[in-house]
Coordinates of C-alpha atoms in Angstrom, one line a residue:
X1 CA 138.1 109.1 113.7
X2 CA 140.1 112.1 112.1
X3 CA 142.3 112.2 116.0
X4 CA 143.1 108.2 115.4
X5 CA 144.1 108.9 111.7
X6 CA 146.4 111.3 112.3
X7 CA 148.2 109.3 115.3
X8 CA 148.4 107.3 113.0
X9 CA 150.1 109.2 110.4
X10 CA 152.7 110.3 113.5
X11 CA 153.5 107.0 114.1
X12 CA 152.0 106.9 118.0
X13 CA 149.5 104.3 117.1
X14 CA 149.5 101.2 114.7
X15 CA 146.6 99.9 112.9
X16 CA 146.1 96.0 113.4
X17 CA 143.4 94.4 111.5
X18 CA 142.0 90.8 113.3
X19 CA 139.0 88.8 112.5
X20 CA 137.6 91.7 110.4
X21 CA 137.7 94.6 112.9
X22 CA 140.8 97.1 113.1
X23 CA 142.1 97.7 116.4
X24 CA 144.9 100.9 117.1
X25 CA 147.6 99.8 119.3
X26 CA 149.6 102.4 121.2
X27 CA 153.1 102.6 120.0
X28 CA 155.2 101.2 123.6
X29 CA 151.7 99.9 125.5
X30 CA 150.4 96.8 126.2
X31 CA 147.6 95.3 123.7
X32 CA 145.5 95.3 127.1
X33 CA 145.6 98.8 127.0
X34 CA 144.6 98.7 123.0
X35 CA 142.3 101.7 122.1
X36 CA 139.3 99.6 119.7
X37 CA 138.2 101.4 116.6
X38 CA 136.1 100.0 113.2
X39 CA 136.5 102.0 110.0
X40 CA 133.6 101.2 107.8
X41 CA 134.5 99.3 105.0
X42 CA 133.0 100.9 102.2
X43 CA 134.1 103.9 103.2
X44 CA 137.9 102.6 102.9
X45 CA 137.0 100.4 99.8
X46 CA 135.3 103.7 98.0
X47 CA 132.6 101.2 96.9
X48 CA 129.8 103.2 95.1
X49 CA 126.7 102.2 97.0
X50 CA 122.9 102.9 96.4
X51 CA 119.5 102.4 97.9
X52 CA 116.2 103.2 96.1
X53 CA 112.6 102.8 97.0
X54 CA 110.0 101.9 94.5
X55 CA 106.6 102.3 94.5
X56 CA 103.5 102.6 92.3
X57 CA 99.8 102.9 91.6
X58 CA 99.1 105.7 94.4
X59 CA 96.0 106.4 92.3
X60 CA 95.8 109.9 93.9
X61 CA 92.3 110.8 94.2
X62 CA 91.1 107.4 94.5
X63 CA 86.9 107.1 95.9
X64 CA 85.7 103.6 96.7
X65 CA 81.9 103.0 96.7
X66 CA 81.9 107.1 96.8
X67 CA 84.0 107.1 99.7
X68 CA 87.0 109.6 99.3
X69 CA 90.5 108.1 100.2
X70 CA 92.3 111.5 101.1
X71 CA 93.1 110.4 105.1
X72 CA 94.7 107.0 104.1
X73 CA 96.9 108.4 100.9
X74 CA 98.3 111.4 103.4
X75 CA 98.8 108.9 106.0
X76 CA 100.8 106.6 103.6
X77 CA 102.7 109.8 102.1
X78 CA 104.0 110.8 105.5
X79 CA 104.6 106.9 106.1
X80 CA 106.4 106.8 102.8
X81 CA 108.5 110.4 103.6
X82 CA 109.8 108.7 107.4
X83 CA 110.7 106.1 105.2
X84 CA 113.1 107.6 103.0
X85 CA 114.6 109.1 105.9
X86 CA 115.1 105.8 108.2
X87 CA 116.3 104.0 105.4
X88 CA 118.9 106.6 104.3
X89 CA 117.0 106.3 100.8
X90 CA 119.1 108.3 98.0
X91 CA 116.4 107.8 95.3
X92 CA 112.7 107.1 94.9
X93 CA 110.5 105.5 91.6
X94 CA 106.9 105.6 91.4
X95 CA 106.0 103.5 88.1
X96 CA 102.8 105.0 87.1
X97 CA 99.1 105.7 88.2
X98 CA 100.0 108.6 90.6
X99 CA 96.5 109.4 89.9
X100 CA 93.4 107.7 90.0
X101 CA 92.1 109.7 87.0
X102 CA 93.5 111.7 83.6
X103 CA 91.5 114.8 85.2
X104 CA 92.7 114.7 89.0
X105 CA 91.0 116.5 91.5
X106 CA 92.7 119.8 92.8
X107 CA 93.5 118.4 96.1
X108 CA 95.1 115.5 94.6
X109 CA 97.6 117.8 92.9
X110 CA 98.3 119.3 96.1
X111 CA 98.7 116.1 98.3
X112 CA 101.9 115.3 95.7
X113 CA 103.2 118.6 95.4
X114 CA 102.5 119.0 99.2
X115 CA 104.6 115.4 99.3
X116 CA 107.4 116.6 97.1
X117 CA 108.3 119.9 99.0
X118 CA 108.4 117.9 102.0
X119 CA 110.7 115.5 101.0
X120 CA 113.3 118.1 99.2
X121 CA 113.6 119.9 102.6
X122 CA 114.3 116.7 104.1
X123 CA 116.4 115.3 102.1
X124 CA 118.5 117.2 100.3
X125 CA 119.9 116.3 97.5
X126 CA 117.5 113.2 96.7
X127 CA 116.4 111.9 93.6
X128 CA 112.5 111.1 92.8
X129 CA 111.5 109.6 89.5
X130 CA 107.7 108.6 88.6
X131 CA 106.9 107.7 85.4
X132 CA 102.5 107.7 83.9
X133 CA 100.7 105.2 84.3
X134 CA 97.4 104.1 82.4
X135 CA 95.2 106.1 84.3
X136 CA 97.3 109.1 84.4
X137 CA 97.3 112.0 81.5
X138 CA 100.6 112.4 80.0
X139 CA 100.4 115.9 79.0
X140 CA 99.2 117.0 82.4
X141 CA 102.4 114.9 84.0
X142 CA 104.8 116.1 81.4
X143 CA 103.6 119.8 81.9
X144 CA 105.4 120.8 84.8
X145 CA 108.4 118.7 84.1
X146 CA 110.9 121.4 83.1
X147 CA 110.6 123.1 86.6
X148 CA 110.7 119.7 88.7
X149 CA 113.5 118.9 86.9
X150 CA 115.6 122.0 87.7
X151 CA 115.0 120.6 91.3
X152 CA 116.3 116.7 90.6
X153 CA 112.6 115.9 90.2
X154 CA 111.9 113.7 86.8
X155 CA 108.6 113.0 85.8
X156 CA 108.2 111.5 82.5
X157 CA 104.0 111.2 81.8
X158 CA 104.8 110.0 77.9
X159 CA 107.2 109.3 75.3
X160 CA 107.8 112.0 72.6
X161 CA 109.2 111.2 69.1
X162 CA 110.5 113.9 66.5
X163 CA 109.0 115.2 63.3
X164 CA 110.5 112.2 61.6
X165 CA 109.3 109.8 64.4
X166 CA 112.5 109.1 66.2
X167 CA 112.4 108.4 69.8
X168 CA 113.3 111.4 72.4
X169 CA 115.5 108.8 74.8
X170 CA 117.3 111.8 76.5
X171 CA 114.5 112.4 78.2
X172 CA 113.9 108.8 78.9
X173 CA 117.4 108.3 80.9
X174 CA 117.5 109.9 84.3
X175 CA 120.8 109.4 86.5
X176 CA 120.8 108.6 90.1
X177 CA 123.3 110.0 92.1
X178 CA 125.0 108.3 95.6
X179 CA 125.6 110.5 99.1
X180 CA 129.0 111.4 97.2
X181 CA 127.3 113.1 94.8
X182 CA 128.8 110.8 91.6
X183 CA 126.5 108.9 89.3
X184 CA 125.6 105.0 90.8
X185 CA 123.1 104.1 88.1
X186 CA 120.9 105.0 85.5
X187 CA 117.1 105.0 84.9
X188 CA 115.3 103.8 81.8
X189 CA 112.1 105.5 82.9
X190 CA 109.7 104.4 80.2
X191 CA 106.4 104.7 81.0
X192 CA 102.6 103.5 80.5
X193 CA 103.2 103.4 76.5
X194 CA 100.1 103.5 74.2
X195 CA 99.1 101.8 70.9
X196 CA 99.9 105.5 69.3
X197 CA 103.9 105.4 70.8
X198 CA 104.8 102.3 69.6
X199 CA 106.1 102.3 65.6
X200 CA 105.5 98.5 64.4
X201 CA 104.8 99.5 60.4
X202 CA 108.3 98.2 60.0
X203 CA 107.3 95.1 61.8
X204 CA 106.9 92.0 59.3
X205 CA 106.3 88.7 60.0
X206 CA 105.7 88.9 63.8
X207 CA 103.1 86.9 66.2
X208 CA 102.0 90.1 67.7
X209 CA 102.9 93.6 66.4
X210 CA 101.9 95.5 69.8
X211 CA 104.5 93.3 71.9
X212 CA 107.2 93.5 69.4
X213 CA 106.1 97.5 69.2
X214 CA 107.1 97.3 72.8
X215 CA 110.2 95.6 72.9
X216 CA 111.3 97.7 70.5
X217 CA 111.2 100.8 71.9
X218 CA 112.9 99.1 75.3
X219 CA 115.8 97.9 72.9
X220 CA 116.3 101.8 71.8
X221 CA 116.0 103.0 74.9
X222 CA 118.4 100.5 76.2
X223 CA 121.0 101.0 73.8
X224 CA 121.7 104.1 74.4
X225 CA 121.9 103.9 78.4
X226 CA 124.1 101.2 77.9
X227 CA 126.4 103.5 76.0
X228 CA 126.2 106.1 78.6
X229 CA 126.5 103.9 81.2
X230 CA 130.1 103.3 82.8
X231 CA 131.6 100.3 85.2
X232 CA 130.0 99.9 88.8
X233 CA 126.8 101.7 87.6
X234 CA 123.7 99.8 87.8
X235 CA 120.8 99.9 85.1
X236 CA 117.4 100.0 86.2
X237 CA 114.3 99.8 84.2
X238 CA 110.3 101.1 84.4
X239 CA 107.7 99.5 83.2
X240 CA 103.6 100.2 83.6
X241 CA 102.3 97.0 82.3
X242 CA 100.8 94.1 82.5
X243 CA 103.4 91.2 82.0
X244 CA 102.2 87.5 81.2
X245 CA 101.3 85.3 83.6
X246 CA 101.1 88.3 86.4
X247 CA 98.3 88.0 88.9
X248 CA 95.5 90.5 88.5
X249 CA 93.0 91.5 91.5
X250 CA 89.0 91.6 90.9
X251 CA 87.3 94.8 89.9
X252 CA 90.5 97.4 89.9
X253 CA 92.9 96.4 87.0
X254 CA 92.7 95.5 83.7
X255 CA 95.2 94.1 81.4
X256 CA 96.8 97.1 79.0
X257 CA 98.1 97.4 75.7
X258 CA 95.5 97.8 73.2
X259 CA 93.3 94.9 74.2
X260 CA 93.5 91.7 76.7
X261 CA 95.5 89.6 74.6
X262 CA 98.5 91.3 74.9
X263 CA 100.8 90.5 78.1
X264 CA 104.3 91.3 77.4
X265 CA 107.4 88.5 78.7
X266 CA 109.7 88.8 80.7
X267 CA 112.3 88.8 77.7
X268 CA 111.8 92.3 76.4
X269 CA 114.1 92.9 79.3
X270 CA 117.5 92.7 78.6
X271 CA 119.5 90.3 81.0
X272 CA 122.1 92.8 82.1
X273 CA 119.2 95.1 83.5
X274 CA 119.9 94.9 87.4
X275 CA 116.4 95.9 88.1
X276 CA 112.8 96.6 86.6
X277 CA 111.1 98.3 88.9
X278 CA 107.0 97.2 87.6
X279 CA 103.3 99.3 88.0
X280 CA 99.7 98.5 87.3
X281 CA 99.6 94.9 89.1
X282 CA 98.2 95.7 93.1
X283 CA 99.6 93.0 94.4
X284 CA 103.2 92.6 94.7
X285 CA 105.1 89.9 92.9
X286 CA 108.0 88.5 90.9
X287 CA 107.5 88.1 87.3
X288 CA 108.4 84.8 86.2
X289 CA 110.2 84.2 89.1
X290 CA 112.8 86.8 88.6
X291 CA 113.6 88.4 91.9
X292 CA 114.9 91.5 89.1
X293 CA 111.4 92.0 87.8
X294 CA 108.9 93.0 90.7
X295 CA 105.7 94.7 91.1
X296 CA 105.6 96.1 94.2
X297 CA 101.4 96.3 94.4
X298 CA 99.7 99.6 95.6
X299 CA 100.4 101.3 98.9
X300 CA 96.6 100.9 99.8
X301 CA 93.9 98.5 98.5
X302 CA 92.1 99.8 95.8
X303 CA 88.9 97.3 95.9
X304 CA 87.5 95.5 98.6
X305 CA 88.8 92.3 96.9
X306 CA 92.5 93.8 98.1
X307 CA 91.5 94.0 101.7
X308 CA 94.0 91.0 102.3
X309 CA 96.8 92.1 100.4
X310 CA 100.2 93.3 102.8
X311 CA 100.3 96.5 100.8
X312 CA 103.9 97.6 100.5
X313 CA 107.0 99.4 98.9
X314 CA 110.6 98.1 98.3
X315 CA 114.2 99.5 99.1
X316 CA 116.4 97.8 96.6
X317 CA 120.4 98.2 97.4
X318 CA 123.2 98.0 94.9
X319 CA 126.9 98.0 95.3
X320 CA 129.1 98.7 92.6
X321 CA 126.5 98.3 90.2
X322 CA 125.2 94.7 91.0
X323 CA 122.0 94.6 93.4
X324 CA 122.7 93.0 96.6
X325 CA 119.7 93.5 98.3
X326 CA 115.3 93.8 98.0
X327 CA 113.7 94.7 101.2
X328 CA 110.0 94.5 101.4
X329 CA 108.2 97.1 103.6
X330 CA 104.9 96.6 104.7
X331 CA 102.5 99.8 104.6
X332 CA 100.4 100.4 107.8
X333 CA 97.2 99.9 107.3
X334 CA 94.7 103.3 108.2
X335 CA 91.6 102.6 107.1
X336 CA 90.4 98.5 107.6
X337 CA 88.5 97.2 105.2
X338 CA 85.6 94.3 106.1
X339 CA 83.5 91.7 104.9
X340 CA 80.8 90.8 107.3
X341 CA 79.6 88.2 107.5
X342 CA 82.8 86.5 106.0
X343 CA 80.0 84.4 103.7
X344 CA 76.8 85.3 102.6
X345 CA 73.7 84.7 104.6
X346 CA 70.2 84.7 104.8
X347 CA 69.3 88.2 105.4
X348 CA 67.5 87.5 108.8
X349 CA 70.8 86.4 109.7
X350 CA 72.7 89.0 108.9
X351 CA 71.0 91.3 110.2
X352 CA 71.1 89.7 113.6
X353 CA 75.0 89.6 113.1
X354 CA 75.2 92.9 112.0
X355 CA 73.1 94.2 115.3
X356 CA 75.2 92.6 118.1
X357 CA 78.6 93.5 116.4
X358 CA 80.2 96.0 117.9
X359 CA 83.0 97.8 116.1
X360 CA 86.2 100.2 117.9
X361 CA 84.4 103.8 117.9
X362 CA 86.9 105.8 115.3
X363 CA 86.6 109.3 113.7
X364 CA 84.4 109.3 110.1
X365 CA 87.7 109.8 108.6
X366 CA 89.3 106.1 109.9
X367 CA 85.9 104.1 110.5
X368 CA 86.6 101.1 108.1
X369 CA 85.0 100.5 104.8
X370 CA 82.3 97.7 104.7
X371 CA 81.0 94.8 102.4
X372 CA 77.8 92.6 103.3
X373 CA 77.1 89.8 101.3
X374 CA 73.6 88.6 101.1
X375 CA 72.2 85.2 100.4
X376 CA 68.6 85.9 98.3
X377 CA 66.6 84.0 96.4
X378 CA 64.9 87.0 94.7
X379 CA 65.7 90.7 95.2
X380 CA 64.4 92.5 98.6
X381 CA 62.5 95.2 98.8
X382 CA 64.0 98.2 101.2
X383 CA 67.5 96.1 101.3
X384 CA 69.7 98.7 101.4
X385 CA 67.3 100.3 104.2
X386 CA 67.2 97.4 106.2
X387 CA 71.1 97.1 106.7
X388 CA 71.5 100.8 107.4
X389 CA 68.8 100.2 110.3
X390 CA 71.1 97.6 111.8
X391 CA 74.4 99.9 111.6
X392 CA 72.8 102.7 113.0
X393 CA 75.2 104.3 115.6
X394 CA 78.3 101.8 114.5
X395 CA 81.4 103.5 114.0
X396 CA 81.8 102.0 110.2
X397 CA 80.8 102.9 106.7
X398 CA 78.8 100.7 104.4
X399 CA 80.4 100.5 101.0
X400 CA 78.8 97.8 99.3
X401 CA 76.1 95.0 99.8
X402 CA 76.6 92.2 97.9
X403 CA 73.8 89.7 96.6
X404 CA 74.1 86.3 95.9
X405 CA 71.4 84.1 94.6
X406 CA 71.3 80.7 95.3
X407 CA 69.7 80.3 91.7
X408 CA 72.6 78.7 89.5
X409 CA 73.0 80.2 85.6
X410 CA 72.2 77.8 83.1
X411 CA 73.0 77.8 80.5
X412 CA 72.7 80.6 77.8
X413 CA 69.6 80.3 74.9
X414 CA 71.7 82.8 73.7
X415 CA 74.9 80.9 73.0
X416 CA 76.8 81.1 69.6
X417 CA 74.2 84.2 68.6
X418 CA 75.4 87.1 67.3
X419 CA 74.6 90.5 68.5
X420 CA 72.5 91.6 65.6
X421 CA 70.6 88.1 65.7
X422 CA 69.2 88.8 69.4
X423 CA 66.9 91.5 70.7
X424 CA 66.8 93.9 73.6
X425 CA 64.2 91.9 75.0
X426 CA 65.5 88.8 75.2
X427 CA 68.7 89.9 76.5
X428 CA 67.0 91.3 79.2
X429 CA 64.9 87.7 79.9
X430 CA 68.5 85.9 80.3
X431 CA 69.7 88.6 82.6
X432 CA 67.0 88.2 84.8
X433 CA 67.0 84.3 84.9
X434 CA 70.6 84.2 85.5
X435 CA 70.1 86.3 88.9
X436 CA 66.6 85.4 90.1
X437 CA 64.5 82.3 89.3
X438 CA 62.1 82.3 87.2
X439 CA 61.3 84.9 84.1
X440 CA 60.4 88.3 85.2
X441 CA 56.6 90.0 86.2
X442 CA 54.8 91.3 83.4
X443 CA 55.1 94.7 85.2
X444 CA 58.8 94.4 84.9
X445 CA 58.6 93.7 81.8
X446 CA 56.4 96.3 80.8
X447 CA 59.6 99.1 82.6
X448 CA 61.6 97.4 80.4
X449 CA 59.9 98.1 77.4
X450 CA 59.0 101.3 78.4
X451 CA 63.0 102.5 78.8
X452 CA 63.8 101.0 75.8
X453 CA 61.1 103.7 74.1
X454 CA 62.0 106.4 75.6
X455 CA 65.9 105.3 75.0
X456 CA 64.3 105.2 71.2
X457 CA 62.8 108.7 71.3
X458 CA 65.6 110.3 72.4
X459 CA 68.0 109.2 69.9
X460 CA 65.5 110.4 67.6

């Protein structure tokens, strides 16, 4: 390219553009005897161009049923590292639950430290920014900040506010820099916020004084990076919660923000924000169908519930500041997670299906995860036993039997009662109706009764 330019500059060639690709002509030849050449247009426009990937809810350290998930997180990880690299990445957000737990195991911390060496050596240069999430501890995220900093690595775990309560928004604003090295957007990297971040005393008058709490602190937050933030620069914001009307998955999220009432809309998001990169939700999704506003779900399925879910990340490109283009990228899948049967069934019958299956022989570390659903009219003695017998030798591990009785719930005696108005006993007589039929043995009673005096003795 550098030889063409400079015949150029000596006048032996002449640059002729036609139907959007430049040719150089000799200077005395025939255009037969053109030399073809493209010079990439952004690169002779100077646009300021940028590519990020978002992510969330790794929940490092994750077990399911007491099965650990440390092969399918370093499989993603390296996934997710290849990734940045194919792509040409300059910039990756992880909104929140990095961690399954506020006290992560040791190996945990070294998977993502083991992660972010990796991708430094790689890719030099690069800019990571992960933000706490509801699970994770903020002091144990902040902690190392000021060294992972030094190295382009931001990760916020909590807000901080000064002796007088105002906000600390410096820490909150990251820039994200292009291959040239000059700033291409900036992050509002607000994480999970608690009840005890949020300043709504000065709130009067207001349907809900959490959700106001909340768009509050996004309006400071984005006033100030809108000061900072200069022509062709994008703004991008994270968020770890749960926004209304966004689809949960059984048995591994809960709503957030000081109760279940409280899902925040899409509104507390100003309309010049050219992305919100979301966390919390598993499954990814617009919010109120606002291509801007996205979860992007978890990497790997978190409950058996999400074994049909096309886990994934997205690369999100902007030019001069306006987002052109969301890219979804579909996470391969390590570890398979099954239901069988697909319905419950008498346990004869499953049994007899669970004999003549015959599963791919895998290593412990990638034999899937299993669920069997059972159709009982009353518990079975030995169940668990029984199941184990017919999966003896298969190359898969039993995570959960599930029991369903064909015994419909009626409806509760103890409707409209309160707590204080009903005793242990009874409570225990409409538990047991509403999963087997009939009331329960007198010997089962007489357990019951039993734990609840030793459960008395003790607290005296």
């Amino acid at each position: 390219m550098k030889k063409f330019l400079n015949q150029i500059m000596a006048g032996n060639f002449h640059p002729v553009l036609t139907k959007g690709t430049w040719y150089c002509i000799q200077a005395g030849l025939s255009p037969k005897l053109a030399v073809q050449f493209e010079l990439d247009a952004k690169q002779r426009k100077h646009n300021s161009v940028l590519k990020i990937i978002h992510t969330s809810d790794w929940h490092l350290g994750h077990q399911l049923h007491g099965f650990d998930r440390i092969h399918e997180h370093q499989a993603f990880l390296n996934w997710l590292k290849d990734l940045l690299i194919t792509e040409q990445a300059d910039a990756l957000i992880v909104a929140g639950d990095i961690f399954d737990t506020a006290n992560p195991p040791a190996s945990a911390w070294q998977m993502l430290y083991r992660f972010l060496a990796e991708v430094y050596r790689s890719i030099p240069d690069f800019n990571l920014v992960f933000t706490g999430g509801n699970h994770d501890s903020p002091s144990k995220l902040d902690a190392p900040h000021e060294l992972l900093k030094a190295f382009d690595l931001h990760m916020i775990g909590g807000v901080s506010r000064d002796a007088d309560g105002k906000l600390d928004t410096e820490r909150l604003l990251v820039p994200l820099t292009d291959k040239r090295g000059n700033t291409a957007a900036w992050v509002m990297a607000v994480p999970f916020l608690r009840s005890a971040d949020l300043r709504t005393q000065h709130l009067d008058e207001v349907e809900d004084r959490l959700i106001a709490g909340v768009e509050t602190l996004y309006q400071e937050v984005y006033a100030v990076a809108t000061e900072r933030r200069e022509p062709q620069q994008a703004l991008i914001a994270t968020g770890h919660v749960y926004m209304a009307s966004g689809q949960l998955s059984e048995m591994s999220e809960r709503r957030v923000l000081g109760g279940n009432q409280h899902a925040l809309p899409a509104s507390i998001f100003a309309e010049d924000i050219d992305y919100v990169a979301l966390g919390h939700l598993h499954l990814a999704q617009k919010v109120a169908g606002q291509a801007r506003i996205r979860y992007c779900g978890s990497p790997i399925p978190l409950s058996l519930s999400e074994r049909n879910y096309q886990h994934q990340v997205l690369s999100v490109e902007f030019e001069d500041g306006k987002q052109q283009k969301i890219t979804s990228h579909i996470v391969p899948r390590s570890v398979d997670l099954l239901r069988v049967p697909e319905k419950a069934l008498p346990l004869d019958s499953v049994i007899k299906e669970l004999e003549q299956w015959c599963p791919e022989t895998l290593p412990i570390e990638q034999q899937p995860l299993l669920e069997v659903p059972v159709l009982m009219d009353a518990p079975q003695p030995l169940l668990r036993e029984k199941i184990r017998a017919a999966l003896e030798g298969k190359s898969v591990r039993l995570a959960k039997i599930t029991p369903t009785y064909s015994q419909q719930a009626s409806q509760s005696p103890l409707d409209h009662k309160r707590l204080d108005e009903v005793t242990p006993e009874q409570v225990f007589d409409f538990g047991w109706q509403q999963k087997f039929e009939g009331e329960p043995s007198s010997a089962i009673k007489s357990a019951f009764t039993q734990l609840l005096d030793q459960r008395d003795n003790e607290e005296c």
